[in-house]
Amino acid sequence: MCEEKFYSVRMRAAQNGPHEKGGKHISGGEQLSTYDNLKNAVNVLLEKALAHSRGNPDFMQIQFEMIDKPIKKLRPLPIGTNEVESVEEGQAVARNLLEKAGVPMEIIEKAYEKIAEYSELRGAILFDIRSGLRIDGQNEKGIRVSRMDWLTTNFEKWADHYEMPRSQRVKEALVLATKVSAHPATVAELCWSDDPEYVTGYVASKKQGYQRITKLKEYGDELGCRIFFVDGLSDLHSYIDYLEKQPIFVQWGDNC
Ligand code: WAQ
Ligand code: MG
């Protein structure tokens, strides 16, 4: 399996036209697949977008391409769950975790002031913790992290072991957080879904791992958030290249 060729499979779906023509983002997804599994990978992404709580898409693009670089393996970030009763309590926990991860409080406040403005994206915001400025320059698009996955059988073993739901969503979020936090310039990530029915979000960092917070927004709210707080970035272009292009497999345990 380790020597096999892999393909990056990506999907984006929107309503009222494609994203670049002002359509509403419905869903996106990325997988790594062997050639034999491509049909299945495309189907998983197709289904993810066709039955989506943000609405029915009228535009969808699914593409695959062979990966020419070796795939790096990463252990999943350690996981923790913070049970909270309210959005206020959840957001207080999130700010506290961000501060402990090394984001200064005034920068956290600055980022929060911008969250409503940033919440219609299909990607993530890069926020520099020195200047307190957004640095990705991608406007309504954001940066989409890609070329990453976790083999389902290995993920399910992990999920059973940690008594976590065997959910595609948890898998995708932990894969993304593991890839992003593995870069030396990433200080922390703050995320909650733009899907109206999903209110659990997280703060991830090298120091504290993947810290789930059970309520970061009200049920029914379609405004999501994904911010990568970065520090000491000498080369923005190579950071973005890592996020978009470096292939990563998350793997738990030591088989392979
Ligand atoms: N790269 C960059 N940004 C992304 C990506 C990606 N691959 N995927 C999603 N985003 C951004 C985009 O702006 C979305 O609107 C936003 O994040 C939310 O994405 O229980 O479901 O896929 O442990 O809706 C976290 C908690 C769930 C899971 C997060 O996000 C758990 C979630 P969604
Ligand atoms: Mg979503």
CSV table of C-alpha atoms and ligand atoms in Angstrom, one decimal:
chain,number,residue,atom,x,y,z
A,1,MET,CA,0.0,0.0,0.0
A,2,CYS,CA,2.8,2.4,0.9
A,3,GLU,CA,4.3,2.4,-2.6
A,4,GLU,CA,1.0,2.8,-4.4
A,5,LYS,CA,0.3,6.0,-6.3
A,6,PHE,CA,-2.2,8.3,-4.7
A,7,TYR,CA,-4.6,10.9,-6.2
A,8,SER,CA,-5.8,14.1,-4.7
A,9,VAL,CA,-9.6,14.3,-5.1
A,10,ARG,CA,-11.3,17.7,-4.4
A,11,MET,CA,-14.8,19.0,-4.5
A,12,ARG,CA,-16.5,22.4,-4.1
A,13,ALA,CA,-20.2,23.1,-4.3
A,14,ALA,CA,-22.1,26.3,-4.3
A,15,GLN,CA,-25.7,27.7,-4.7
A,16,ASN,CA,-26.7,30.6,-7.0
A,17,GLY,CA,-23.8,29.9,-9.3
A,18,PRO,CA,-20.1,29.1,-8.7
A,19,HIS,CA,-18.1,30.7,-5.9
A,20,GLU,CA,-16.2,33.0,-8.2
A,21,LYS,CA,-19.5,34.4,-9.5
A,22,GLY,CA,-20.8,35.2,-6.0
A,23,GLY,CA,-22.5,31.8,-5.3
A,24,LYS,CA,-23.1,30.8,-1.7
A,25,HIS,CA,-20.6,28.2,-0.5
A,26,ILE,CA,-22.4,24.9,0.3
A,27,SER,CA,-19.7,22.3,0.8
A,28,GLY,CA,-16.1,21.4,0.0
A,29,GLY,CA,-14.0,18.3,0.6
A,30,GLU,CA,-10.7,16.7,-0.1
A,31,GLN,CA,-9.5,13.1,-0.1
A,32,LEU,CA,-6.5,11.0,-1.0
A,33,SER,CA,-7.3,8.0,-3.0
A,34,THR,CA,-5.7,5.1,-4.8
A,35,TYR,CA,-6.7,4.6,-8.4
A,36,ASP,CA,-8.9,1.7,-7.6
A,37,ASN,CA,-10.8,3.7,-5.0
A,38,LEU,CA,-11.4,6.8,-7.1
A,39,LYS,CA,-15.0,5.9,-7.8
A,40,ASN,CA,-15.7,5.6,-4.2
A,41,ALA,CA,-13.9,8.8,-3.3
A,42,VAL,CA,-15.8,10.8,-5.9
A,43,ASN,CA,-19.0,9.4,-4.6
A,44,VAL,CA,-18.3,10.2,-1.0
A,45,LEU,CA,-17.7,13.9,-2.0
A,46,LEU,CA,-20.7,13.9,-4.3
A,47,GLU,CA,-22.9,12.7,-1.5
A,48,LYS,CA,-21.4,15.1,1.0
A,49,ALA,CA,-22.5,18.1,-1.1
A,50,LEU,CA,-25.8,16.7,-2.5
A,51,ALA,CA,-27.5,16.3,0.9
A,52,HIS,CA,-26.2,19.4,2.7
A,53,SER,CA,-27.8,21.3,5.5
A,54,ARG,CA,-26.7,24.6,4.0
A,55,GLY,CA,-28.9,23.9,1.0
A,56,ASN,CA,-28.9,22.2,-2.4
A,57,PRO,CA,-26.0,23.2,-4.7
A,58,ASP,CA,-26.6,24.3,-8.3
A,59,PHE,CA,-22.8,24.2,-9.0
A,60,MET,CA,-20.4,21.5,-8.2
A,61,GLN,CA,-16.8,20.7,-9.3
A,62,ILE,CA,-15.0,17.5,-8.5
A,63,GLN,CA,-11.5,16.9,-9.8
A,64,PHE,CA,-8.7,14.5,-9.2
A,65,GLU,CA,-5.0,14.6,-10.0
A,66,MET,CA,-2.1,12.3,-9.4
A,67,ILE,CA,0.3,13.2,-6.6
A,68,ASP,CA,3.9,13.3,-7.5
A,69,LYS,CA,5.4,14.1,-4.1
A,70,PRO,CA,6.0,11.5,-1.3
A,71,ILE,CA,3.2,11.5,1.2
A,72,LYS,CA,4.3,12.5,4.7
A,73,LYS,CA,2.8,10.7,7.7
A,74,LEU,CA,1.7,12.5,10.9
A,75,ARG,CA,0.3,11.2,14.1
A,76,PRO,CA,-3.1,12.7,15.0
A,77,LEU,CA,-3.0,15.5,17.5
A,78,PRO,CA,-4.0,14.4,21.0
A,79,ILE,CA,-7.7,15.0,21.6
A,80,GLY,CA,-9.7,16.5,24.4
A,81,THR,CA,-13.3,17.6,24.9
A,82,ASN,CA,-14.5,20.6,26.8
A,83,GLU,CA,-18.2,20.3,27.7
A,84,VAL,CA,-19.9,23.7,27.9
A,85,GLU,CA,-23.4,24.9,28.5
A,86,SER,CA,-23.6,28.0,26.4
A,87,VAL,CA,-22.0,29.8,23.5
A,88,GLU,CA,-20.6,32.4,25.9
A,89,GLU,CA,-19.0,29.7,28.0
A,90,GLY,CA,-17.6,28.0,24.9
A,91,GLN,CA,-16.2,31.2,23.4
A,92,ALA,CA,-14.5,32.0,26.8
A,93,VAL,CA,-12.9,28.5,26.8
A,94,ALA,CA,-11.8,29.1,23.2
A,95,ARG,CA,-10.2,32.5,24.0
A,96,ASN,CA,-8.5,31.0,27.0
A,97,LEU,CA,-7.1,28.1,24.9
A,98,LEU,CA,-5.8,30.5,22.2
A,99,GLU,CA,-4.1,32.6,24.8
A,100,LYS,CA,-2.4,29.5,26.4
A,101,ALA,CA,-1.3,28.4,22.9
A,102,GLY,CA,0.6,31.7,22.6
A,103,VAL,CA,-1.8,34.2,20.9
A,104,PRO,CA,-1.7,37.5,22.7
A,105,MET,CA,-5.2,38.6,24.1
A,106,GLU,CA,-5.3,41.8,22.1
A,107,ILE,CA,-4.7,39.8,18.9
A,108,ILE,CA,-7.5,37.4,19.8
A,109,GLU,CA,-9.8,40.4,20.3
A,110,LYS,CA,-8.8,41.8,17.0
A,111,ALA,CA,-9.5,38.5,15.2
A,112,TYR,CA,-12.9,38.2,16.9
A,113,GLU,CA,-13.8,41.7,15.7
A,114,LYS,CA,-13.4,40.5,12.2
A,115,ILE,CA,-15.1,37.1,12.5
A,116,ALA,CA,-18.5,38.2,11.1
A,117,GLU,CA,-16.8,39.8,8.1
A,118,TYR,CA,-14.8,36.6,7.4
A,119,SER,CA,-17.6,34.0,7.9
A,120,GLU,CA,-18.8,33.5,4.3
A,121,LEU,CA,-15.5,31.9,3.1
A,122,ARG,CA,-14.9,28.4,1.7
A,123,GLY,CA,-11.3,28.4,3.1
A,124,ALA,CA,-9.4,29.6,6.1
A,125,ILE,CA,-8.0,33.0,7.2
A,126,LEU,CA,-4.3,33.4,8.0
A,127,PHE,CA,-3.9,35.9,10.9
A,128,ASP,CA,-0.5,37.2,11.8
A,129,ILE,CA,-0.1,37.4,15.6
A,130,ARG,CA,2.6,40.2,15.4
A,131,SER,CA,0.7,42.6,13.3
A,132,GLY,CA,-2.9,41.6,14.1
A,133,LEU,CA,-3.6,41.6,10.3
A,134,ARG,CA,-5.0,39.1,7.9
A,135,ILE,CA,-2.2,38.1,5.6
A,136,ASP,CA,-3.5,35.5,3.1
A,137,GLY,CA,-4.8,38.1,0.7
A,138,GLN,CA,-7.5,35.8,-0.5
A,139,ASN,CA,-10.6,37.9,0.2
A,140,GLU,CA,-13.8,35.9,0.1
A,141,LYS,CA,-12.0,32.7,-0.9
A,142,GLY,CA,-9.6,32.0,2.0
A,143,ILE,CA,-7.0,29.3,1.8
A,144,ARG,CA,-8.2,25.8,1.3
A,145,VAL,CA,-6.0,23.1,2.9
A,146,SER,CA,-5.8,20.1,0.7
A,147,ARG,CA,-4.0,16.8,-0.1
A,148,MET,CA,-4.6,15.1,3.3
A,149,ASP,CA,-6.5,12.1,4.5
A,150,TRP,CA,-6.7,9.3,7.1
A,151,LEU,CA,-7.4,5.7,6.1
A,152,THR,CA,-10.9,4.9,7.4
A,153,THR,CA,-9.9,1.6,9.0
A,154,ASN,CA,-7.1,3.3,11.0
A,155,PHE,CA,-9.4,6.2,11.9
A,156,GLU,CA,-12.1,3.9,13.2
A,157,LYS,CA,-9.6,2.1,15.4
A,158,TRP,CA,-8.6,5.5,16.8
A,159,ALA,CA,-12.2,6.5,17.3
A,160,ASP,CA,-13.1,3.4,19.1
A,161,HIS,CA,-10.1,3.7,21.3
A,162,TYR,CA,-10.9,7.3,22.3
A,163,GLU,CA,-14.6,6.7,22.4
A,164,MET,CA,-15.2,9.3,19.7
A,165,PRO,CA,-17.9,9.1,17.1
A,166,ARG,CA,-16.8,7.4,13.9
A,167,SER,CA,-17.8,10.5,12.0
A,168,GLN,CA,-16.5,11.8,8.7
A,169,ARG,CA,-16.7,15.3,10.1
A,170,VAL,CA,-14.4,14.5,13.2
A,171,LYS,CA,-12.0,12.7,10.9
A,172,GLU,CA,-11.8,15.6,8.4
A,173,ALA,CA,-11.4,18.2,11.1
A,174,LEU,CA,-8.7,16.3,13.0
A,175,VAL,CA,-6.8,15.6,9.8
A,176,LEU,CA,-6.9,19.3,8.8
A,177,ALA,CA,-5.9,20.5,12.3
A,178,THR,CA,-3.1,17.9,12.5
A,179,LYS,CA,-1.7,19.0,9.1
A,180,VAL,CA,-2.0,22.8,9.9
A,181,SER,CA,-0.5,22.6,13.4
A,182,ALA,CA,2.5,20.5,12.2
A,183,HIS,CA,3.9,23.5,10.4
A,184,PRO,CA,6.4,25.5,12.7
A,185,ALA,CA,4.8,28.8,11.9
A,186,THR,CA,1.3,27.8,13.1
A,187,VAL,CA,0.6,28.9,16.6
A,188,ALA,CA,-3.1,27.9,16.9
A,189,GLU,CA,-6.3,27.3,15.0
A,190,LEU,CA,-9.8,28.3,15.8
A,191,CYS,CA,-12.7,26.6,14.1
A,192,TRP,CA,-16.4,26.1,14.1
A,193,SER,CA,-18.6,24.8,11.3
A,194,ASP,CA,-20.8,26.8,8.9
A,195,ASP,CA,-23.3,24.0,8.9
A,196,PRO,CA,-26.4,25.2,10.8
A,197,GLU,CA,-26.9,22.0,12.8
A,198,TYR,CA,-23.3,21.5,14.0
A,199,VAL,CA,-22.3,23.6,17.0
A,200,THR,CA,-19.2,21.8,18.3
A,201,GLY,CA,-15.9,23.5,17.3
A,202,TYR,CA,-12.3,23.4,18.5
A,203,VAL,CA,-9.0,25.2,19.2
A,204,ALA,CA,-6.0,23.2,18.0
A,205,SER,CA,-2.3,23.8,18.8
A,206,LYS,CA,0.9,21.9,19.2
A,207,LYS,CA,0.9,22.5,22.9
A,208,GLN,CA,-2.7,21.5,23.7
A,209,GLY,CA,-3.6,19.3,20.8
A,210,TYR,CA,-7.1,19.2,19.4
A,211,GLN,CA,-9.4,20.7,22.0
A,212,ARG,CA,-13.1,20.2,21.1
A,213,ILE,CA,-15.6,22.7,22.6
A,214,THR,CA,-19.2,21.5,22.6
A,215,LYS,CA,-20.9,24.8,21.8
A,216,LEU,CA,-19.3,27.7,19.9
A,217,LYS,CA,-22.4,29.0,18.2
A,218,GLU,CA,-26.2,28.8,18.4
A,219,TYR,CA,-28.0,26.0,16.6
A,220,GLY,CA,-29.3,27.2,13.2
A,221,ASP,CA,-26.4,29.7,12.7
A,222,GLU,CA,-24.8,29.4,9.3
A,223,LEU,CA,-21.8,31.5,10.1
A,224,GLY,CA,-18.6,29.4,10.4
A,225,CYS,CA,-15.0,30.3,11.3
A,226,ARG,CA,-11.6,29.0,10.5
A,227,ILE,CA,-8.6,31.1,11.5
A,228,PHE,CA,-4.9,30.0,11.5
A,229,PHE,CA,-2.9,32.2,13.8
A,230,VAL,CA,0.7,32.3,12.5
A,231,ASP,CA,4.0,33.7,13.8
A,232,GLY,CA,7.4,34.1,12.4
A,233,LEU,CA,6.4,33.5,8.9
A,234,SER,CA,9.4,34.3,6.7
A,235,ASP,CA,7.8,33.0,3.5
A,236,LEU,CA,4.0,33.3,3.1
A,237,HIS,CA,4.2,31.6,-0.3
A,238,SER,CA,5.8,28.5,1.0
A,239,TYR,CA,3.4,28.3,4.0
A,240,ILE,CA,0.4,28.4,1.6
A,241,ASP,CA,2.2,25.9,-0.6
A,242,TYR,CA,2.5,23.5,2.4
A,243,LEU,CA,-1.2,23.9,3.2
A,244,GLU,CA,-2.4,23.4,-0.3
A,245,LYS,CA,0.1,21.0,-1.8
A,246,GLN,CA,2.1,18.9,0.8
A,247,PRO,CA,0.4,15.5,0.9
A,248,ILE,CA,-0.2,14.2,4.4
A,249,PHE,CA,-1.6,10.9,5.7
A,250,VAL,CA,-2.6,10.9,9.4
A,251,GLN,CA,-1.8,7.6,10.9
A,252,TRP,CA,-2.4,6.3,14.4
A,253,GLY,CA,-0.3,3.5,15.8
A,254,ASP,CA,2.7,2.1,14.1
A,255,ASN,CA,1.6,-0.2,11.3
A,256,CYS,CA,3.1,0.4,7.9
B,1,WAQ,N1,-9.3,24.2,4.2
B,1,WAQ,C1,-9.5,25.5,4.7
B,1,WAQ,N2,-10.6,25.9,5.3
B,1,WAQ,C2,-11.6,25.0,5.3
B,1,WAQ,C3,-11.5,23.6,4.8
B,1,WAQ,C4,-10.2,23.3,4.3
B,1,WAQ,N3,-10.0,22.1,3.8
B,1,WAQ,N4,-12.6,23.0,5.0
B,1,WAQ,C5,-13.4,23.9,5.6
B,1,WAQ,N5,-12.8,25.1,5.8
B,1,WAQ,C6,-13.4,26.3,6.4
B,1,WAQ,C7,-14.5,26.9,5.5
B,1,WAQ,O1,-14.4,28.3,5.6
B,1,WAQ,C8,-15.7,26.4,6.1
B,1,WAQ,O2,-16.8,27.3,5.8
B,1,WAQ,C9,-15.4,26.3,7.6
B,1,WAQ,O3,-14.0,26.0,7.6
B,1,WAQ,C10,-16.2,25.2,8.3
B,1,WAQ,O4,-16.0,24.0,7.6
B,1,WAQ,O5,-16.7,17.4,16.6
B,1,WAQ,O6,-17.5,20.8,10.3
B,1,WAQ,O7,-16.4,21.6,7.3
B,1,WAQ,O8,-14.6,17.4,16.7
B,1,WAQ,O9,-18.3,23.1,8.1
B,1,WAQ,C11,-15.2,20.9,13.9
B,1,WAQ,C12,-15.6,20.0,15.1
B,1,WAQ,C13,-16.2,20.8,12.8
B,1,WAQ,C14,-15.6,18.5,14.8
B,1,WAQ,C15,-15.8,21.7,11.7
B,1,WAQ,O10,-16.3,22.6,9.6
B,1,WAQ,C16,-15.6,17.7,16.1
B,1,WAQ,C17,-16.6,21.6,10.5
B,1,WAQ,P1,-16.8,22.7,8.1
B,2,MG,MG,-19.4,23.3,6.3
